[in-house]
């Protein structure tokens, strides 16, 4: 049987959209005895995966995915409440674009920090987009700028956007050019709306959030990769309501906070967990204001594996 190389453009869990090298799109399913490689996740392959497939039925345009090609990277999240199993969010991405809003819905710094720690652990650079800037009062905007200052200092790219005000559109286009980017964030922050703004032809479904009760309703159900132009891909993913950190040793956690990573050699004990040990350089930096209290609280919360949905 002849095998061809393809790219996973959409994943529904049972079916995958596979694009051939010549651009033809097929519906694909996994081979019966599909061999899983890598970590155990609820979904064996994800959007962005390169695969080898065989045409099963040319008339129906269906294919069988025979194997996954080696990945340059991937990102896995864990749902806090369910099993310890992770969910593969995407593979072979150059960066993640984390979309957040101060309100409607509110994205907490704790949630952002969980995403950032996960991305650090999988070595995926992150750009943070503060969307819906038009909804904010002047004081709220100042709050956003303060948060942005903190994360910029840590090395993350920052962008402010508003769809009705047409704010940040060119900057947004510039950060994803010639890259494969995963758009992630809570449901309702505007991921699909941003996609439609930069590629109006796509007409991706978005949802009006008129009241608090609708907040948990996902509009985007499946992750889909869209080609903006050759070499530029955006992955629109369903909103994340829980962001659990996947298979991480507690002793490694501080490595994924860039401002703590820099201090790790300075603690008195080389196995310091930065909780209540004497002469801890991380705690000292928190007390002196060199590490933001919110970041240290996120560290403790992830350390204790607390639920942090919001
Ligand atoms: N005021 C305002 N509303 C926005 C902005 N961006 C998006 N919205 C609105 O927010 C709502 C949700 O947007 P979506 O694009 O569906 O959100 P999403 O992040 O894709 O949500 P899921 O697919 O559920 O994960 C829609 O009603 C959008 O019109 C913005 O900058 N300002
Ligand atoms: Mg969406
Ligand atoms: Zn320490």
Short mmCIF file of C-alpha atoms and ligand atoms in Angstrom, two decimals:
data_model
loop_
_atom_site.label_atom_id
_atom_site.label_comp_id
_atom_site.label_asym_id
_atom_site.label_seq_id
_atom_site.Cartn_x
_atom_site.Cartn_y
_atom_site.Cartn_z
CA UNK A 1 0.00 0.00 0.00
CA UNK A 2 1.36 3.38 -0.96
CA UNK A 3 1.94 5.85 1.90
CA UNK A 4 1.75 9.61 1.47
CA UNK A 5 2.78 12.45 3.71
CA UNK A 6 0.07 14.66 5.19
CA UNK A 7 -0.61 17.35 7.75
CA UNK A 8 -3.37 17.19 10.38
CA UNK A 9 -5.54 20.28 9.92
CA UNK A 10 -8.41 19.42 12.25
CA UNK A 11 -9.01 16.93 15.00
CA UNK A 12 -12.42 15.91 16.30
CA UNK A 13 -11.19 13.03 18.42
CA UNK A 14 -12.46 10.30 16.12
CA UNK A 15 -11.83 11.87 12.72
CA UNK A 16 -8.98 13.92 11.47
CA UNK A 17 -8.73 16.23 8.53
CA UNK A 18 -5.55 15.34 6.65
CA UNK A 19 -4.06 17.60 3.99
CA UNK A 20 -1.85 16.07 1.36
CA UNK A 21 1.32 17.77 0.16
CA UNK A 22 -0.54 18.88 -2.96
CA UNK A 23 -3.26 20.49 -0.86
CA UNK A 24 -6.03 17.92 -1.14
CA UNK A 25 -8.05 17.44 2.04
CA UNK A 26 -9.16 14.00 3.25
CA UNK A 27 -11.11 12.65 6.19
CA UNK A 28 -8.78 10.33 8.07
CA UNK A 29 -9.07 7.76 10.79
CA UNK A 30 -6.38 6.02 12.76
CA UNK A 31 -5.23 2.56 11.77
CA UNK A 32 -6.77 -0.09 14.03
CA UNK A 33 -3.56 -1.07 15.74
CA UNK A 34 -2.12 2.41 15.72
CA UNK A 35 1.18 2.56 17.60
CA UNK A 36 1.27 5.37 20.12
CA UNK A 37 4.57 7.13 20.54
CA UNK A 38 5.51 9.52 23.31
CA UNK A 39 3.48 10.46 26.39
CA UNK A 40 0.05 9.00 27.15
CA UNK A 41 -2.66 11.41 26.16
CA UNK A 42 -6.38 11.06 25.55
CA UNK A 43 -5.80 11.92 21.88
CA UNK A 44 -2.86 10.23 20.15
CA UNK A 45 -2.38 12.81 17.42
CA UNK A 46 -3.17 16.51 17.20
CA UNK A 47 -3.47 19.41 14.83
CA UNK A 48 -0.05 20.20 13.44
CA UNK A 49 1.09 16.57 13.36
CA UNK A 50 2.75 15.32 10.21
CA UNK A 51 1.60 11.80 9.38
CA UNK A 52 1.88 9.06 6.78
CA UNK A 53 -1.45 7.94 5.39
CA UNK A 54 -2.84 5.50 2.88
CA UNK A 55 -5.84 6.26 0.68
CA UNK A 56 -8.54 3.85 1.78
CA UNK A 57 -11.31 4.70 -0.56
CA UNK A 58 -10.53 7.22 -3.25
CA UNK A 59 -14.20 7.73 -4.06
CA UNK A 60 -15.14 8.72 -0.53
CA UNK A 61 -11.88 10.56 -0.07
CA UNK A 62 -11.12 8.79 3.17
CA UNK A 63 -7.67 7.79 4.35
CA UNK A 64 -6.08 5.69 7.07
CA UNK A 65 -3.39 7.31 9.19
CA UNK A 66 -0.61 4.78 9.53
CA UNK A 67 2.03 6.62 11.52
CA UNK A 68 3.05 9.93 13.08
CA UNK A 69 6.25 11.53 11.88
CA UNK A 70 8.68 12.81 14.52
CA UNK A 71 7.55 16.03 16.20
CA UNK A 72 9.68 19.09 16.79
CA UNK A 73 7.52 19.80 19.85
CA UNK A 74 4.04 19.49 21.32
CA UNK A 75 2.01 20.95 24.15
CA UNK A 76 -0.11 18.96 26.60
CA UNK A 77 -2.51 20.21 29.24
CA UNK A 78 -4.19 18.29 31.99
CA UNK A 79 -7.76 18.78 33.10
CA UNK A 80 -7.62 19.36 36.82
CA UNK A 81 -10.64 17.32 37.82
CA UNK A 82 -10.62 14.33 35.59
CA UNK A 83 -7.98 11.68 35.26
CA UNK A 84 -4.30 12.40 35.23
CA UNK A 85 -4.41 11.92 31.48
CA UNK A 86 -3.28 14.81 29.40
CA UNK A 87 -4.72 16.31 26.27
CA UNK A 88 -2.44 17.01 23.37
CA UNK A 89 -3.29 20.57 22.28
CA UNK A 90 -1.08 20.84 19.19
CA UNK A 91 2.16 19.60 17.67
CA UNK A 92 4.98 21.24 15.73
CA UNK A 93 4.17 24.84 16.65
CA UNK A 94 6.55 27.80 16.60
CA UNK A 95 4.68 29.66 19.31
CA UNK A 96 1.52 29.94 21.34
CA UNK A 97 -0.57 33.10 21.32
CA UNK A 98 -2.40 33.32 24.63
CA UNK A 99 -5.49 35.51 24.29
CA UNK A 100 -6.82 36.96 27.54
CA UNK A 101 -9.32 39.55 28.70
CA UNK A 102 -9.59 41.47 31.96
CA UNK A 103 -13.36 41.12 31.78
CA UNK A 104 -16.08 39.45 29.74
CA UNK A 105 -14.72 36.90 30.59
CA UNK A 106 -12.09 37.57 33.24
CA UNK A 107 -8.80 35.74 32.80
CA UNK A 108 -6.92 35.50 36.09
CA UNK A 109 -3.16 35.82 36.39
CA UNK A 110 -3.20 32.37 37.99
CA UNK A 111 -4.66 30.88 34.84
CA UNK A 112 -2.18 32.77 32.65
CA UNK A 113 0.69 31.53 34.83
CA UNK A 114 -0.45 27.92 34.48
CA UNK A 115 -0.45 28.31 30.73
CA UNK A 116 2.99 29.95 30.77
CA UNK A 117 4.48 27.23 32.99
CA UNK A 118 3.12 24.59 30.64
CA UNK A 119 4.53 26.37 27.60
CA UNK A 120 7.92 26.78 29.33
CA UNK A 121 7.97 23.08 30.16
CA UNK A 122 7.39 22.21 26.49
CA UNK A 123 9.76 25.01 25.36
CA UNK A 124 7.16 26.89 23.37
CA UNK A 125 7.50 30.69 23.19
CA UNK A 126 4.37 32.65 24.16
CA UNK A 127 2.91 35.92 23.01
CA UNK A 128 0.23 37.35 25.29
CA UNK A 129 -2.64 39.22 23.64
CA UNK A 130 -4.84 41.39 25.86
CA UNK A 131 -8.06 41.56 23.85
CA UNK A 132 -11.31 43.55 24.30
CA UNK A 133 -9.40 46.67 25.34
CA UNK A 134 -12.47 48.69 24.27
CA UNK A 135 -14.47 47.32 27.21
CA UNK A 136 -12.10 48.74 29.82
CA UNK A 137 -12.28 51.93 31.86
CA UNK A 138 -9.13 53.99 32.13
CA UNK A 139 -8.31 52.40 35.51
CA UNK A 140 -8.84 48.93 34.07
CA UNK A 141 -6.60 49.75 31.13
CA UNK A 142 -3.91 50.86 33.59
CA UNK A 143 -4.32 47.53 35.35
CA UNK A 144 -3.73 45.74 32.04
CA UNK A 145 -0.64 47.85 31.31
CA UNK A 146 0.71 46.97 34.74
CA UNK A 147 0.21 43.25 34.11
CA UNK A 148 1.73 43.65 30.65
CA UNK A 149 4.82 45.32 32.14
CA UNK A 150 5.33 42.40 34.49
CA UNK A 151 5.12 39.76 31.73
CA UNK A 152 7.15 41.76 29.25
CA UNK A 153 9.94 41.91 31.79
CA UNK A 154 9.80 38.13 32.04
CA UNK A 155 10.39 37.89 28.29
CA UNK A 156 6.92 37.31 26.89
CA UNK A 157 5.68 39.22 23.84
CA UNK A 158 2.75 41.54 24.61
CA UNK A 159 -0.01 42.92 22.42
CA UNK A 160 -3.18 44.95 23.07
CA UNK A 161 -6.11 44.41 20.75
CA UNK A 162 -9.70 45.43 20.29
CA UNK A 163 -11.83 44.26 17.45
CA UNK A 164 -14.44 47.07 17.41
CA UNK A 165 -11.69 49.69 17.78
CA UNK A 166 -9.49 47.98 15.20
CA UNK A 167 -6.65 48.19 17.71
CA UNK A 168 -3.45 46.16 17.35
CA UNK A 169 -4.46 44.46 14.12
CA UNK A 170 -1.25 45.11 12.19
CA UNK A 171 0.85 44.13 15.23
CA UNK A 172 -1.18 40.96 15.55
CA UNK A 173 -0.59 40.09 11.90
CA UNK A 174 3.12 40.73 12.33
CA UNK A 175 3.59 38.29 15.23
CA UNK A 176 2.23 35.27 13.39
CA UNK A 177 3.76 35.81 9.91
CA UNK A 178 5.72 32.81 8.65
CA UNK A 179 5.02 30.80 11.78
CA UNK A 180 2.75 28.06 13.04
CA UNK A 181 0.88 29.53 16.02
CA UNK A 182 -1.56 28.02 18.48
CA UNK A 183 -4.24 30.46 19.67
CA UNK A 184 -5.31 29.53 23.20
CA UNK A 185 -7.27 31.02 26.09
CA UNK A 186 -10.59 30.90 27.92
CA UNK A 187 -13.80 30.46 25.97
CA UNK A 188 -15.15 33.82 24.80
CA UNK A 189 -11.93 35.86 24.90
CA UNK A 190 -12.08 36.35 21.12
CA UNK A 191 -9.72 33.79 19.55
CA UNK A 192 -12.00 33.03 16.61
CA UNK A 193 -12.95 36.70 16.27
CA UNK A 194 -9.27 37.61 15.91
CA UNK A 195 -8.90 34.95 13.22
CA UNK A 196 -11.86 36.34 11.31
CA UNK A 197 -10.43 39.82 11.60
CA UNK A 198 -7.16 38.86 9.94
CA UNK A 199 -8.75 36.42 7.49
CA UNK A 200 -12.33 37.57 6.87
CA UNK A 201 -12.84 34.89 4.23
CA UNK A 202 -12.80 32.16 6.86
CA UNK A 203 -16.05 33.23 8.54
CA UNK A 204 -15.39 31.15 11.63
CA UNK A 205 -18.35 30.89 13.97
CA UNK A 206 -18.16 33.16 17.03
CA UNK A 207 -20.61 33.71 19.80
CA UNK A 208 -22.24 36.71 21.38
CA UNK A 209 -21.68 36.70 25.12
CA UNK A 210 -24.64 38.63 26.45
CA UNK A 211 -24.62 37.54 30.05
CA UNK A 212 -22.60 35.87 32.73
CA UNK A 213 -24.38 32.53 32.39
CA UNK A 214 -23.14 31.95 28.85
CA UNK A 215 -19.55 32.14 29.84
CA UNK A 216 -18.92 28.42 29.86
CA UNK A 217 -20.36 27.77 26.42
CA UNK A 218 -17.75 26.89 23.85
CA UNK A 219 -18.28 28.15 20.37
CA UNK A 220 -15.25 26.51 18.81
CA UNK A 221 -15.55 22.76 19.37
CA UNK A 222 -12.54 21.39 17.51
CA UNK A 223 -9.01 22.64 17.02
CA UNK A 224 -8.52 23.68 13.42
CA UNK A 225 -5.42 24.83 11.64
CA UNK A 226 -5.95 27.57 9.04
CA UNK A 227 -3.42 28.50 6.42
CA UNK A 228 -3.17 32.29 6.25
CA UNK A 229 -0.59 32.20 3.46
CA UNK A 230 2.10 29.66 2.55
CA UNK A 231 4.16 29.06 5.69
CA UNK A 232 1.76 30.94 7.98
CA UNK A 233 -0.68 28.86 9.98
CA UNK A 234 -2.99 29.74 12.86
CA UNK A 235 -4.57 27.06 15.02
CA UNK A 236 -7.90 28.11 16.50
CA UNK A 237 -8.61 25.97 19.56
CA UNK A 238 -11.64 25.55 21.81
CA UNK A 239 -11.60 27.62 24.99
CA UNK A 240 -9.78 26.10 27.93
CA UNK A 241 -11.57 26.23 31.25
CA UNK A 242 -9.12 24.18 33.24
CA UNK A 243 -5.41 24.41 32.90
CA UNK A 244 -3.67 21.65 34.78
CA UNK A 245 0.07 21.19 34.56
CA UNK A 246 1.04 17.84 33.01
CA UNK A 247 3.45 15.38 34.64
CA UNK A 248 5.82 17.76 36.35
CA UNK A 249 8.06 17.04 39.31
CA UNK A 250 7.55 19.58 42.09
CA UNK A 251 11.30 20.06 42.24
CA UNK A 252 11.34 21.23 38.59
CA UNK A 253 8.52 23.71 38.87
CA UNK A 254 10.65 26.77 39.68
CA UNK A 255 12.63 26.17 36.47
CA UNK A 256 9.55 27.13 34.49
CA UNK A 257 9.26 30.53 36.15
CA UNK A 258 11.98 32.49 34.31
CA UNK A 259 12.52 34.95 37.18
CA UNK A 260 13.00 32.04 39.63
CA UNK A 261 15.13 30.00 37.26
CA UNK A 262 17.72 32.78 37.36
CA UNK A 263 18.03 32.50 41.17
CA UNK A 264 18.07 28.76 41.69
CA UNK A 265 21.78 28.54 42.37
CA UNK A 266 21.49 31.10 45.15
CA UNK A 267 19.30 29.19 47.63
CA UNK A 268 21.12 27.77 50.65
CA UNK A 269 19.94 24.23 49.95
CA UNK A 270 20.31 22.87 46.47
CA UNK A 271 17.08 20.90 46.88
CA UNK A 272 15.22 24.02 48.08
CA UNK A 273 11.54 24.02 47.09
CA UNK A 274 11.20 27.72 47.98
CA UNK A 275 8.48 27.13 50.58
CA UNK A 276 9.82 27.80 54.08
CA UNK A 277 13.45 26.72 53.86
CA UNK A 278 15.98 29.08 55.42
CA UNK A 279 18.04 31.37 53.18
CA UNK A 280 15.87 30.85 50.13
CA UNK A 281 16.81 33.24 47.33
CA UNK A 282 13.37 33.00 45.72
CA UNK A 283 11.49 33.97 48.89
CA UNK A 284 13.99 36.76 49.52
CA UNK A 285 13.32 38.12 46.02
CA UNK A 286 9.57 37.99 46.68
CA UNK A 287 10.01 39.86 49.98
CA UNK A 288 12.17 42.49 48.29
CA UNK A 289 9.70 42.94 45.45
CA UNK A 290 11.98 41.53 42.75
CA UNK A 291 9.54 38.70 42.09
CA UNK A 292 5.86 39.63 41.84
CA UNK A 293 3.72 38.28 44.69
CA UNK A 294 1.13 37.09 42.16
CA UNK A 295 3.77 34.95 40.47
CA UNK A 296 4.91 33.41 43.74
CA UNK A 297 1.28 32.69 44.68
CA UNK A 298 0.87 30.95 41.31
CA UNK A 299 3.98 28.93 42.10
CA UNK A 300 2.48 27.82 45.42
CA UNK A 301 -0.88 27.07 43.86
CA UNK A 302 0.62 24.89 41.11
CA UNK A 303 2.91 23.29 43.68
CA UNK A 304 -0.12 22.32 45.80
CA UNK A 305 -1.95 21.29 42.65
CA UNK A 306 -4.85 23.50 43.59
CA UNK A 307 -7.78 23.88 41.32
CA UNK A 308 -7.36 27.08 39.37
CA UNK A 309 -10.02 27.30 36.76
CA UNK A 310 -10.42 31.00 36.79
N1 LIG B 1 -16.11 44.28 22.86
C1 LIG B 1 -15.38 43.36 22.27
N2 LIG B 1 -15.90 42.15 21.99
C2 LIG B 1 -15.10 41.23 21.39
C3 LIG B 1 -13.77 41.50 21.05
N3 LIG B 1 -13.25 40.38 20.48
C4 LIG B 1 -14.23 39.45 20.48
N4 LIG B 1 -15.35 39.95 21.01
C5 LIG B 1 -16.62 39.26 21.19
O1 LIG B 1 -16.47 38.20 22.14
C6 LIG B 1 -17.37 37.13 21.83
C7 LIG B 1 -16.66 35.80 21.84
O2 LIG B 1 -15.73 35.75 20.80
P1 LIG B 1 -15.19 34.40 20.14
O3 LIG B 1 -14.26 34.81 19.06
O4 LIG B 1 -16.29 33.48 19.81
O5 LIG B 1 -14.36 33.77 21.38
P2 LIG B 1 -13.44 32.45 21.38
O6 LIG B 1 -12.23 32.79 22.20
O7 LIG B 1 -13.22 31.96 20.01
O8 LIG B 1 -14.37 31.43 22.21
P3 LIG B 1 -14.40 29.79 22.13
O9 LIG B 1 -14.47 29.41 20.70
O10 LIG B 1 -15.63 29.40 22.91
O11 LIG B 1 -13.14 29.33 22.81
C8 LIG B 1 -18.01 37.49 20.48
O12 LIG B 1 -19.29 38.01 20.73
C9 LIG B 1 -17.09 38.56 19.93
O13 LIG B 1 -17.77 39.46 19.08
C10 LIG B 1 -13.24 42.80 21.34
O14 LIG B 1 -12.09 43.14 21.09
N5 LIG B 1 -14.09 43.67 21.96
MG1 LIG B 2 -13.65 30.18 19.10
ZN1 LIG B 3 14.70 28.49 47.50
#
